[in-house]
PDB file of C-alpha atoms and ligand atoms in Angstrom:
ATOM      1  CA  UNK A 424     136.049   9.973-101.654  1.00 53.00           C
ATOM      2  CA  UNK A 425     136.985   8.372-104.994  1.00 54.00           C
ATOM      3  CA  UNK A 426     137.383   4.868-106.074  1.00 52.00           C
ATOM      4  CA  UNK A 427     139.846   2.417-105.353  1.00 50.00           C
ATOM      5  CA  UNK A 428     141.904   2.604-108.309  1.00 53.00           C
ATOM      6  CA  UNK A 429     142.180  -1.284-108.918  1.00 84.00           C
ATOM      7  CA  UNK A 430     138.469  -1.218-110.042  1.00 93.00           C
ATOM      8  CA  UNK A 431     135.947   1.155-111.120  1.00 95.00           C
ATOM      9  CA  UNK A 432     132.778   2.474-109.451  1.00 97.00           C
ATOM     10  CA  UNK A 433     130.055   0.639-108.468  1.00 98.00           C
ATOM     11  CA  UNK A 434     126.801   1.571-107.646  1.00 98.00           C
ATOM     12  CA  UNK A 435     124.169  -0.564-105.732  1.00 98.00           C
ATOM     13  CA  UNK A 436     120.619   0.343-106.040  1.00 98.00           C
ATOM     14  CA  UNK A 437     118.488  -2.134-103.698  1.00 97.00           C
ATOM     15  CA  UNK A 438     114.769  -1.389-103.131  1.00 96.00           C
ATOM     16  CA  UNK A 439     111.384  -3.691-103.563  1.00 94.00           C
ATOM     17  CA  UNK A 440     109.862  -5.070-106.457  1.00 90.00           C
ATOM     18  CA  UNK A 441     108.910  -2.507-109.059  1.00 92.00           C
ATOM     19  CA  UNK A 442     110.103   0.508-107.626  1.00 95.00           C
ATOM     20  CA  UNK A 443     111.645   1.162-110.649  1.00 94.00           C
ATOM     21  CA  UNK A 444     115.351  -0.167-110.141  1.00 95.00           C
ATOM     22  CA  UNK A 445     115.265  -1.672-113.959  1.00 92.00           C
ATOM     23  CA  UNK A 446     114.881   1.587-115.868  1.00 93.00           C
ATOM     24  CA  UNK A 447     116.705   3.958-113.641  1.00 97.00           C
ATOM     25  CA  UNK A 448     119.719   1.031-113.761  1.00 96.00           C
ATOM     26  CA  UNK A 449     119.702   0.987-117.104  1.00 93.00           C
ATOM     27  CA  UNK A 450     119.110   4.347-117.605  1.00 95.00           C
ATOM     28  CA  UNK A 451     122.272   5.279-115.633  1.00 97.00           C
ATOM     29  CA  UNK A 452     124.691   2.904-117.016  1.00 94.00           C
ATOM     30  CA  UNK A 453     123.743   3.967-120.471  1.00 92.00           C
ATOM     31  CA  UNK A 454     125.105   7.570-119.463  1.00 95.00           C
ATOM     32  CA  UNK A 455     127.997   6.282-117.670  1.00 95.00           C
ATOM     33  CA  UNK A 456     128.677   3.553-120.142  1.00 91.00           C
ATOM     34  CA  UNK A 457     128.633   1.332-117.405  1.00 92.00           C
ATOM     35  CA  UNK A 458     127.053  -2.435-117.675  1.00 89.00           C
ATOM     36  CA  UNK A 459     124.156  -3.057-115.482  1.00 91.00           C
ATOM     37  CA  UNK A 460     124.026  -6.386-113.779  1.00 91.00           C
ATOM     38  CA  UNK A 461     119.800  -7.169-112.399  1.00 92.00           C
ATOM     39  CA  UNK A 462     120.601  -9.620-109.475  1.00 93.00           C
ATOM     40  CA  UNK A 463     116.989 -10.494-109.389  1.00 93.00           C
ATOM     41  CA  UNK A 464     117.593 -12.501-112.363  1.00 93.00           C
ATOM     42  CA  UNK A 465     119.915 -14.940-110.772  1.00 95.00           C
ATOM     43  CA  UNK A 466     116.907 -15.353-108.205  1.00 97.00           C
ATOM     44  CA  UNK A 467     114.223 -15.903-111.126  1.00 96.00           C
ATOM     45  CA  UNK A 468     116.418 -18.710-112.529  1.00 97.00           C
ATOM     46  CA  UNK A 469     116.822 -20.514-109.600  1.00 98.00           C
ATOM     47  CA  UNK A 470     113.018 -20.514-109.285  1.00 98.00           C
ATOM     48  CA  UNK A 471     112.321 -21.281-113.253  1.00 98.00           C
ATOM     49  CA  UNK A 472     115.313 -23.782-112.612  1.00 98.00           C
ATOM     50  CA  UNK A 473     113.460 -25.657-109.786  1.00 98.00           C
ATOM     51  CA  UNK A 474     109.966 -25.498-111.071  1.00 97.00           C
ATOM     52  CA  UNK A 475     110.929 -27.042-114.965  1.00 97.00           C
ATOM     53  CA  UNK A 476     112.398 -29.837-112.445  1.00 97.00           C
ATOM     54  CA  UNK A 477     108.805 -30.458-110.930  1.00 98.00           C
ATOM     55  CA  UNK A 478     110.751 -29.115-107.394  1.00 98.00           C
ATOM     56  CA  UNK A 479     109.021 -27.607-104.979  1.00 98.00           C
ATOM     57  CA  UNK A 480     110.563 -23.798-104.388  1.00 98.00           C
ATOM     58  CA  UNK A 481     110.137 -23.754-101.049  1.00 97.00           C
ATOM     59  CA  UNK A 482     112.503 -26.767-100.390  1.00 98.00           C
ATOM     60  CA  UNK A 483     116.002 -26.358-100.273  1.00 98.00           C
ATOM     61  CA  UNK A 484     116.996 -29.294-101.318  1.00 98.00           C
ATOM     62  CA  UNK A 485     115.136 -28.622-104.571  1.00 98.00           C
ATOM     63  CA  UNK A 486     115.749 -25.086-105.092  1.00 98.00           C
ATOM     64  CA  UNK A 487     119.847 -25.952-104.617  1.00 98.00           C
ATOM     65  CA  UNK A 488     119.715 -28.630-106.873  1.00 98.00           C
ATOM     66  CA  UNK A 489     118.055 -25.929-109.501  1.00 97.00           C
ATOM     67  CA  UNK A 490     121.068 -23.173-108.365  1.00 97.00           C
ATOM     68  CA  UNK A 491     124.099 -25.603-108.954  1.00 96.00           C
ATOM     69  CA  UNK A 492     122.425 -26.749-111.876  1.00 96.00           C
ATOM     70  CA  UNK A 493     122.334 -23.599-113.459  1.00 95.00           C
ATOM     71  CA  UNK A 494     124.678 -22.390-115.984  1.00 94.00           C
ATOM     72  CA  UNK A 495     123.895 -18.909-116.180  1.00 91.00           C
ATOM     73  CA  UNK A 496     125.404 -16.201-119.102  1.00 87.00           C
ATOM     74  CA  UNK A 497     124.310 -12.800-119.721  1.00 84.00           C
ATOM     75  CA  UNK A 498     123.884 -11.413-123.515  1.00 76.00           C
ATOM     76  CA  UNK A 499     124.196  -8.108-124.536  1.00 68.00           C
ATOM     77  CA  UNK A 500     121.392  -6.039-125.974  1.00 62.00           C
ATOM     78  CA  UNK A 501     122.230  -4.312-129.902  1.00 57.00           C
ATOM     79  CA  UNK A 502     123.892  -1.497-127.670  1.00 58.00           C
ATOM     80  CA  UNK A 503     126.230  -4.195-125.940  1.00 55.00           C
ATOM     81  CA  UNK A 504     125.819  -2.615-122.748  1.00 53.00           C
ATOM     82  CA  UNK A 505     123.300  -4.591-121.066  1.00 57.00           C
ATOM     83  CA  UNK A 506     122.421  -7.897-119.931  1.00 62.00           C
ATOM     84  CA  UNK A 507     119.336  -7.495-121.932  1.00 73.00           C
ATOM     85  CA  UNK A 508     119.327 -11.496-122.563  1.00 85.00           C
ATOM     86  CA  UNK A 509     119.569 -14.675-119.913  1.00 89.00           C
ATOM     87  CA  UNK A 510     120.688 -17.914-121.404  1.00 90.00           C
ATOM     88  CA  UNK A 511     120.799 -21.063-119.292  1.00 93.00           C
ATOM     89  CA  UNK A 512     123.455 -23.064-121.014  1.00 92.00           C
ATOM     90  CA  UNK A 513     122.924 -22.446-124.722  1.00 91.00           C
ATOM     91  CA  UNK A 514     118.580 -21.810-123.824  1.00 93.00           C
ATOM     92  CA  UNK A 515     117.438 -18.322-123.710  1.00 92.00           C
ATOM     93  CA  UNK A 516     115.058 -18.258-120.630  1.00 94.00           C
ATOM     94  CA  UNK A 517     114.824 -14.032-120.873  1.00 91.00           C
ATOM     95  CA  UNK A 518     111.166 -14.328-121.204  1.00 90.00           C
ATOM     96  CA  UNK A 519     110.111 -17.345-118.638  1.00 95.00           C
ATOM     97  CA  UNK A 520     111.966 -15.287-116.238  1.00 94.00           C
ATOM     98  CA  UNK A 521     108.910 -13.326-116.121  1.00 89.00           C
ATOM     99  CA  UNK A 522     106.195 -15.163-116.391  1.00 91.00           C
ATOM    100  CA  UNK A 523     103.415 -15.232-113.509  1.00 89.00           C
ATOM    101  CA  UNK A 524     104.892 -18.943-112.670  1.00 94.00           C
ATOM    102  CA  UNK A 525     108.488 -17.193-111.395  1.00 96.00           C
ATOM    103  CA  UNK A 526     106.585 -14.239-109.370  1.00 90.00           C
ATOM    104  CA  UNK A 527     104.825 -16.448-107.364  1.00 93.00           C
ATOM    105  CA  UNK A 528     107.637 -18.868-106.663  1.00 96.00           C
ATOM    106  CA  UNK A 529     110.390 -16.368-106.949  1.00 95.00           C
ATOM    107  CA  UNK A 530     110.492 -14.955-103.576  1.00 93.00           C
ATOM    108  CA  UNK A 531     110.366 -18.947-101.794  1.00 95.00           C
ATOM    109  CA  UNK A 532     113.610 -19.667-103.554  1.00 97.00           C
ATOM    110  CA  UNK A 533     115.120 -16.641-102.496  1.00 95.00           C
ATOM    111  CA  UNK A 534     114.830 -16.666 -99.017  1.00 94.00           C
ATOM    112  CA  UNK A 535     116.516 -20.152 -98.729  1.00 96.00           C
ATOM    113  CA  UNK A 536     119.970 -19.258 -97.054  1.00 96.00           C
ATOM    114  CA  UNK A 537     121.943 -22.762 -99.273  1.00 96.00           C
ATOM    115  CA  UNK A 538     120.758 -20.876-102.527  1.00 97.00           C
ATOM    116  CA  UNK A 539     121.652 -17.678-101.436  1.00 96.00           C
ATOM    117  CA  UNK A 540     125.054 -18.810-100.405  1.00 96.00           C
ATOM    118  CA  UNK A 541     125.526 -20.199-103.877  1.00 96.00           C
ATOM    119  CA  UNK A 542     124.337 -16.955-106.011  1.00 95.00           C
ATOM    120  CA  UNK A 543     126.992 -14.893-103.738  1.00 96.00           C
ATOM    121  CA  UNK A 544     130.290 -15.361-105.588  1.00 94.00           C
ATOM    122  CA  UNK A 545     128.810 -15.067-108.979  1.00 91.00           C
ATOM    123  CA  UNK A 546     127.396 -11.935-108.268  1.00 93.00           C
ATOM    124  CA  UNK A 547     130.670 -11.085-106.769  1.00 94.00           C
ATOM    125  CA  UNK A 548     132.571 -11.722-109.690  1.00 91.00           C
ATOM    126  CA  UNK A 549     130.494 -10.080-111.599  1.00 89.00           C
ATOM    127  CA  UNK A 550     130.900  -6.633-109.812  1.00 92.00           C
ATOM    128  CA  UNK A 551     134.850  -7.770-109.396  1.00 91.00           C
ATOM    129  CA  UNK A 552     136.172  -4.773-112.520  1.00 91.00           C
ATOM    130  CA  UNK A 553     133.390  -2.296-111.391  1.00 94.00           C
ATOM    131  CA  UNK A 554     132.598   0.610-113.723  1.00 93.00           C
ATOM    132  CA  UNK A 555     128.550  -1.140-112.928  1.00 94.00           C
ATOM    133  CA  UNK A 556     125.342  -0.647-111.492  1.00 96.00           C
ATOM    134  CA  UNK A 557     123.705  -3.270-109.552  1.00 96.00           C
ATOM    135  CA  UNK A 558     120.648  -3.790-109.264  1.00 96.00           C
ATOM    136  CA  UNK A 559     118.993  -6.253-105.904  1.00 96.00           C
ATOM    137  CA  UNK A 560     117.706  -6.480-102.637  1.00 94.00           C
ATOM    138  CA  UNK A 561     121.001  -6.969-100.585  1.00 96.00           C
ATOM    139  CA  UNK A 562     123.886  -5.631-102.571  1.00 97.00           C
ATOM    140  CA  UNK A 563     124.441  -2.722-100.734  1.00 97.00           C
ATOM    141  CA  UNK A 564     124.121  -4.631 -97.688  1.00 96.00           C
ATOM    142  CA  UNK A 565     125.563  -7.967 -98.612  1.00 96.00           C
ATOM    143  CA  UNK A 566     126.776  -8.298-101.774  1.00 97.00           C
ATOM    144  CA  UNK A 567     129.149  -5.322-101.913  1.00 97.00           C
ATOM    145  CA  UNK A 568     129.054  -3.645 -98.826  1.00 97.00           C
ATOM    146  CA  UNK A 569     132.551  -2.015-100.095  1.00 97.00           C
ATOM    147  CA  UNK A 570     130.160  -0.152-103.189  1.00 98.00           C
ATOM    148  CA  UNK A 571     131.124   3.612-103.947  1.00 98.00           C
ATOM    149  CA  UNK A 572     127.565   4.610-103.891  1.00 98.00           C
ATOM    150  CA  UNK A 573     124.187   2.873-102.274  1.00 98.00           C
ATOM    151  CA  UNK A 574     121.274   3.941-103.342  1.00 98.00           C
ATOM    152  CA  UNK A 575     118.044   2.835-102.212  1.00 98.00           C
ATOM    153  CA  UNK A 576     114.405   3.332-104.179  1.00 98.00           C
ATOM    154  CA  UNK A 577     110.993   3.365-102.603  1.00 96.00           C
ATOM    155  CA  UNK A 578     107.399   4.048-103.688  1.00 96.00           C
ATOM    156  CA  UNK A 579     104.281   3.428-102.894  1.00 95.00           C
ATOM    157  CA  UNK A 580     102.209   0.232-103.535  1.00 93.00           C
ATOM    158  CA  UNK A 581      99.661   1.798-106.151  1.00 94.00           C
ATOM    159  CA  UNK A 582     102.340   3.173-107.692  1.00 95.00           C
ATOM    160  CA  UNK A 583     104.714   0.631-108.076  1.00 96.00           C
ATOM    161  CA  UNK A 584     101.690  -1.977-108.833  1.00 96.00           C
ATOM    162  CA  UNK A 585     100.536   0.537-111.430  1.00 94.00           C
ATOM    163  CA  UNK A 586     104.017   0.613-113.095  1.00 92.00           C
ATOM    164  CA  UNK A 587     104.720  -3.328-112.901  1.00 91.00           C
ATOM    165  CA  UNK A 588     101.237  -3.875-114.724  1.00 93.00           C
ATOM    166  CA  UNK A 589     102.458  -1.691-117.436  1.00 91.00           C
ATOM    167  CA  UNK A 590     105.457  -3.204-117.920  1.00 86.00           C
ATOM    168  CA  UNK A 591     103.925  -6.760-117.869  1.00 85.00           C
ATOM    169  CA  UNK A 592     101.352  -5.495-120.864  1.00 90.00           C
ATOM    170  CA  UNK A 593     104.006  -3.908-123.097  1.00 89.00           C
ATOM    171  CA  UNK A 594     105.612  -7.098-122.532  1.00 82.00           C
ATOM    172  CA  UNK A 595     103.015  -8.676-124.015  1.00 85.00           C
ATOM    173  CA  UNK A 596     101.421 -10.436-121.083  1.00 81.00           C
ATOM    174  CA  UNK A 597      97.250 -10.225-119.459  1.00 82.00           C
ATOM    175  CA  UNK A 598      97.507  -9.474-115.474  1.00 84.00           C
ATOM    176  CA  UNK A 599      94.768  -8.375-113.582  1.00 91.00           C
ATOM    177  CA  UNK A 600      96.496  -5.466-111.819  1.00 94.00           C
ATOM    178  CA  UNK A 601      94.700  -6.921-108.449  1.00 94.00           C
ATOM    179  CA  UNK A 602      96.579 -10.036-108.791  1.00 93.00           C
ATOM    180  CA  UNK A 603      99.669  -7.744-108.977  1.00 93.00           C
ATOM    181  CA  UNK A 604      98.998  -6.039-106.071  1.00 94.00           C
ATOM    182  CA  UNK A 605      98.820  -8.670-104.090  1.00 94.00           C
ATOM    183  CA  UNK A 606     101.726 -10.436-105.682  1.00 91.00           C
ATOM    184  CA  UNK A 607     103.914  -8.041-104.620  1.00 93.00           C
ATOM    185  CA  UNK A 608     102.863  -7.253-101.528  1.00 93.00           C
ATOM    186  CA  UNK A 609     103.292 -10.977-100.789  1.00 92.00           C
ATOM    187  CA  UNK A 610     107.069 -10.822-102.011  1.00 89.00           C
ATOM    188  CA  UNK A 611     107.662  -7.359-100.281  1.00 91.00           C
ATOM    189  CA  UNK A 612     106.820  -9.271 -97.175  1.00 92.00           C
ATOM    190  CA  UNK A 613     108.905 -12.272 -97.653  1.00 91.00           C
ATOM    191  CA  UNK A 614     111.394 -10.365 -99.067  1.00 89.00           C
ATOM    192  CA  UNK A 615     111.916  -7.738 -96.037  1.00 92.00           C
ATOM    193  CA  UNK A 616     110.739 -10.548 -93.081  1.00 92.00           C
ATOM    194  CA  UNK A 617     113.603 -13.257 -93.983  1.00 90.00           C
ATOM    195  CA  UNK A 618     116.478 -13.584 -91.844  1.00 91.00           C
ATOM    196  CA  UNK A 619     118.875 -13.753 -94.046  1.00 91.00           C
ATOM    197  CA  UNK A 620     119.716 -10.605 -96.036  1.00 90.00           C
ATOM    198  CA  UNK A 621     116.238  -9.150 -95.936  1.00 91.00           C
ATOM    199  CA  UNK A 622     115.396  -6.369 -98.077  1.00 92.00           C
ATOM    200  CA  UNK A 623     116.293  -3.402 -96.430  1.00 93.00           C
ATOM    201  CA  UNK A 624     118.279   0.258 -96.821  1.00 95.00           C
ATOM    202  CA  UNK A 625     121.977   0.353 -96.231  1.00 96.00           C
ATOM    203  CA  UNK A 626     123.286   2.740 -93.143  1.00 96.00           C
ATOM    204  CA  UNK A 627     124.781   4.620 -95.678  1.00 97.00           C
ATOM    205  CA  UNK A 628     122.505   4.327 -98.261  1.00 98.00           C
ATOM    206  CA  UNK A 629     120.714   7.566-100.227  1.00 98.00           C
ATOM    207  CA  UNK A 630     117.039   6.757-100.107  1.00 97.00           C
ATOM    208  CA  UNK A 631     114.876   8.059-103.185  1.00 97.00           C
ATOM    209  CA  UNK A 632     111.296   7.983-103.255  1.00 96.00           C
ATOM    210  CA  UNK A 633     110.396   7.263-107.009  1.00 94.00           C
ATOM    211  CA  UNK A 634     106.875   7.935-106.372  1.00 96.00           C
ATOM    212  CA  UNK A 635     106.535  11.484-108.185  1.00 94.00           C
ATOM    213  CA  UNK A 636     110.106  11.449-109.837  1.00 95.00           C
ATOM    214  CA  UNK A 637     110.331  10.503-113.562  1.00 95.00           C
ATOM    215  CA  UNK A 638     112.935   7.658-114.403  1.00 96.00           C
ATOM    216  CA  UNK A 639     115.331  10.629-115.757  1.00 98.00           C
ATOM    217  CA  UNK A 640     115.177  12.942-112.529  1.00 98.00           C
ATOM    218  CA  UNK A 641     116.079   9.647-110.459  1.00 98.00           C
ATOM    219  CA  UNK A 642     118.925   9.190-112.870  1.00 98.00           C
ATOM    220  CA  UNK A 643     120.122  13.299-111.980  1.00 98.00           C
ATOM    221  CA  UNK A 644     119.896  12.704-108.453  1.00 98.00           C
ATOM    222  CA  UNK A 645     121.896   9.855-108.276  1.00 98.00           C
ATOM    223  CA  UNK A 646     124.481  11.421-110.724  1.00 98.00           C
ATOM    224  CA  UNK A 647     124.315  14.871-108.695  1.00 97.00           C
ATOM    225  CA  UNK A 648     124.960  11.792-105.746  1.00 98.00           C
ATOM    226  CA  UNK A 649     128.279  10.199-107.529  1.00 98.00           C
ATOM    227  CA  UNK A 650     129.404  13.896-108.732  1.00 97.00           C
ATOM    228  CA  UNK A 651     129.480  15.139-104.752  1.00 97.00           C
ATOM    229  CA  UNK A 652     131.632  11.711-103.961  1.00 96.00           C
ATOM    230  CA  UNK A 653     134.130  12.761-106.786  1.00 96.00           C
ATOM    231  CA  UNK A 654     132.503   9.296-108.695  1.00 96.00           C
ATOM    232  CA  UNK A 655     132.021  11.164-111.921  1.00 94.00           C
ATOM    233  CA  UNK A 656     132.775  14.914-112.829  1.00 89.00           C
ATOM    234  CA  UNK A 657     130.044  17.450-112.419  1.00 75.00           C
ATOM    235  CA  UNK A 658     126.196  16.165-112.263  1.00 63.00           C
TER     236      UNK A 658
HETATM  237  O1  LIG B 707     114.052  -7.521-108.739  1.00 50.85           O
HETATM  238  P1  LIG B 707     113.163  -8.726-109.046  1.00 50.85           P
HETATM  239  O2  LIG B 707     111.700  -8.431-108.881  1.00 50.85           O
HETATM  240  O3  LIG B 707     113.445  -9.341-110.378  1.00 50.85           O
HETATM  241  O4  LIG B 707     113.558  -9.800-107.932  1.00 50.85           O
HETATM  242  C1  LIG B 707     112.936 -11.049-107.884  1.00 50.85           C
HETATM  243  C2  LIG B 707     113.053 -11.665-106.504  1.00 50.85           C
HETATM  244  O5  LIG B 707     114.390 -12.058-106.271  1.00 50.85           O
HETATM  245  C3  LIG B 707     112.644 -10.792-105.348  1.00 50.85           C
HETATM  246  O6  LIG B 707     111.298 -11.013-104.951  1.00 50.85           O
HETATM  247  C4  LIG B 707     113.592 -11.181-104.238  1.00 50.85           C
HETATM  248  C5  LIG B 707     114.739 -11.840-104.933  1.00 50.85           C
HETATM  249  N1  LIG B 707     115.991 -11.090-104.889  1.00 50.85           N
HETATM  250  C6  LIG B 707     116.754 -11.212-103.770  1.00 50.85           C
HETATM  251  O7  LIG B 707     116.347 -11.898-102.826  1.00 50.85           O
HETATM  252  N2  LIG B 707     117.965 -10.618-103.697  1.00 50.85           N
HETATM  253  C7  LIG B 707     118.406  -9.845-104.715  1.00 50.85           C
HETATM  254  N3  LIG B 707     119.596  -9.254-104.619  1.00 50.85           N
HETATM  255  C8  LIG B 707     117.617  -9.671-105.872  1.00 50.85           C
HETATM  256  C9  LIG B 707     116.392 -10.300-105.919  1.00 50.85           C
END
C-alpha cells in the first residue's frame, strides 16, 4: 500500500531503552533523506525541566508545570538532517538530557498521563508533513497509529546494557556498566507496566531483534520492509 499522498512516509520504530533505535533512526533517514524526530527527548526535558525546578518527577503537578514550561526547538546537525541539538528557549540542554540525573528521573515523568497528554500534539505536529522516522515507546501505538511502517526493536539486556555504556563513554561520561544495568531494567519496567501507553509492539508492527544484527543490516531490513509496502523503490 503506498502513502497518502497529502504527506510523506512515516516510519515508527518503538522498542526499550538502548536497543539501538538512535543509530538505526538516524541511520535510515540519512539514506532516505528523511529527518528523524527522538521522542524520548521530549520525555528527558520534561524530567531536566522539573528537576532544575527542585520538583519532584514523580508528581504531576510538578512534572506539568516543567512540560508547559518548556519551549522546546530542535537544531540541525552540519548535515541539516537531524535533530542533533535540543534548545529550551534560546539554552542548549543536548547534553543534560543525558546525564545520570534524567535516567533516573526520566521514566517517573513519563508515565504521568497530564504530561503525556501535553507532549501528544507536538509530537503530532511534528510527524504532520511525514517523509520521517520516529523514534519512541508509543508512536506506533499512540502517537501515529496511521504510520506507513511500524517497526519494533528488541535485544537482550547484556546487550543493550553493553551498547548504552559505550555510548555513555564516547560521550564522554564514567558509568559503572552495573549501574546501567539496573537503570534500565528499572525504566524497562516502568516503561512497559504503566497504564497509559506502555511500551509495547504494535499489532502490525515488524519486530527486529538487534541482538546479532549490525546497525546497517537493521537499516536493510527495514528498507527491504518499506520496499515490499511500495514505501520506497527496491531495497
Ligand atoms: O528513548 P529514551 O531512552 O531517550 O527515552 C527516555 C524515556 O522516555 C523512556 O524511559 C520512556 C520515555 N519515553 C516514553 O515514555 N515515550 C516515548 N515515546 C519516548 C520515550
Amino acid at each position: 500500500m503506498s502513502a497518502p499522498a497529502a504527506r510523506g512516509p512515516i516510519v515508527t520504530i518503538d522498542g526499550p531503552a538502548a536497543v539501538g533505535k538512535t543509530t538505526v533512526g538516524r541511520m535510515l533517514a540519512e539514506s532516505l533523506g528523511y529527518l528523524c524526530l527522538d521522542s524520548g527527548l521530549f520525555y528527558r526535558a520534561v524530567a531536566l525541566g522539573t528537576v532544575r525546578a527542585g520538583g519532584d518527577p514523580d508528581s504531576p503537578d510538578d512534572a506539568l508545570a516543567a512540560a508547559q514550561a518548556l519551549r522546546l526547538r530542535f537544531g540541525p546537525d552540519p548535515s541539516g538532517r537531524f535533530a542533533a541539538r535540543t534548545f529550551d528557549g534560546a539554552c542548549d540542554i543536548t547534553e543534560a538530557l543525558i546525564s545520570p540525573e534524567v535516567d533516573r528521573t526520566v521514566s517517573l515523568v513519563s508515565r504521568i498521563r497530564e504530561v503525556r497528554a501535553a507532549m501528544l500534539e507536538p509530537q503530532r505536529e511534528a510527524l504532520r508533513e511525514g517523509n520521517i522516522v520516529a523514534l519512541g515507546r508509543d508512536i506506533g501505538t499512540v502517537v501515529c497509529p496511521e504510520a506507513d511502517l511500524k517497526i519494533y526493536l528488541d535485544a537482550s539486556p547484556d546487550v543493550r546494557a553493553q551498547r548504552r555504556w559505550k555510548e555513555r563513554r564516547d560521550a564522554g561520561g564514567q558509568m559503572d556498566i552495573a549501574d546501567i544495568r539496573e537503570n534500565l531494567h528499572a525504566r524497562d519496567r516502568i516503561d512497559s507496566q504503566r497504564s497509559i501507553a506502555p511500551l509495547q509492539a504494535a499489532p502490525d508492527a515488524v519486530i527486529i531483534s538487534t541482538d546479532d544484527a549490525t546497525p546497517g543490516e537493521v537499516v536493510g531490513a527495514i528498507r527491504a520492509a518499506m520496499a515490499a509496502r511500495g514505501l520506497i523503490r527496491g531495497g
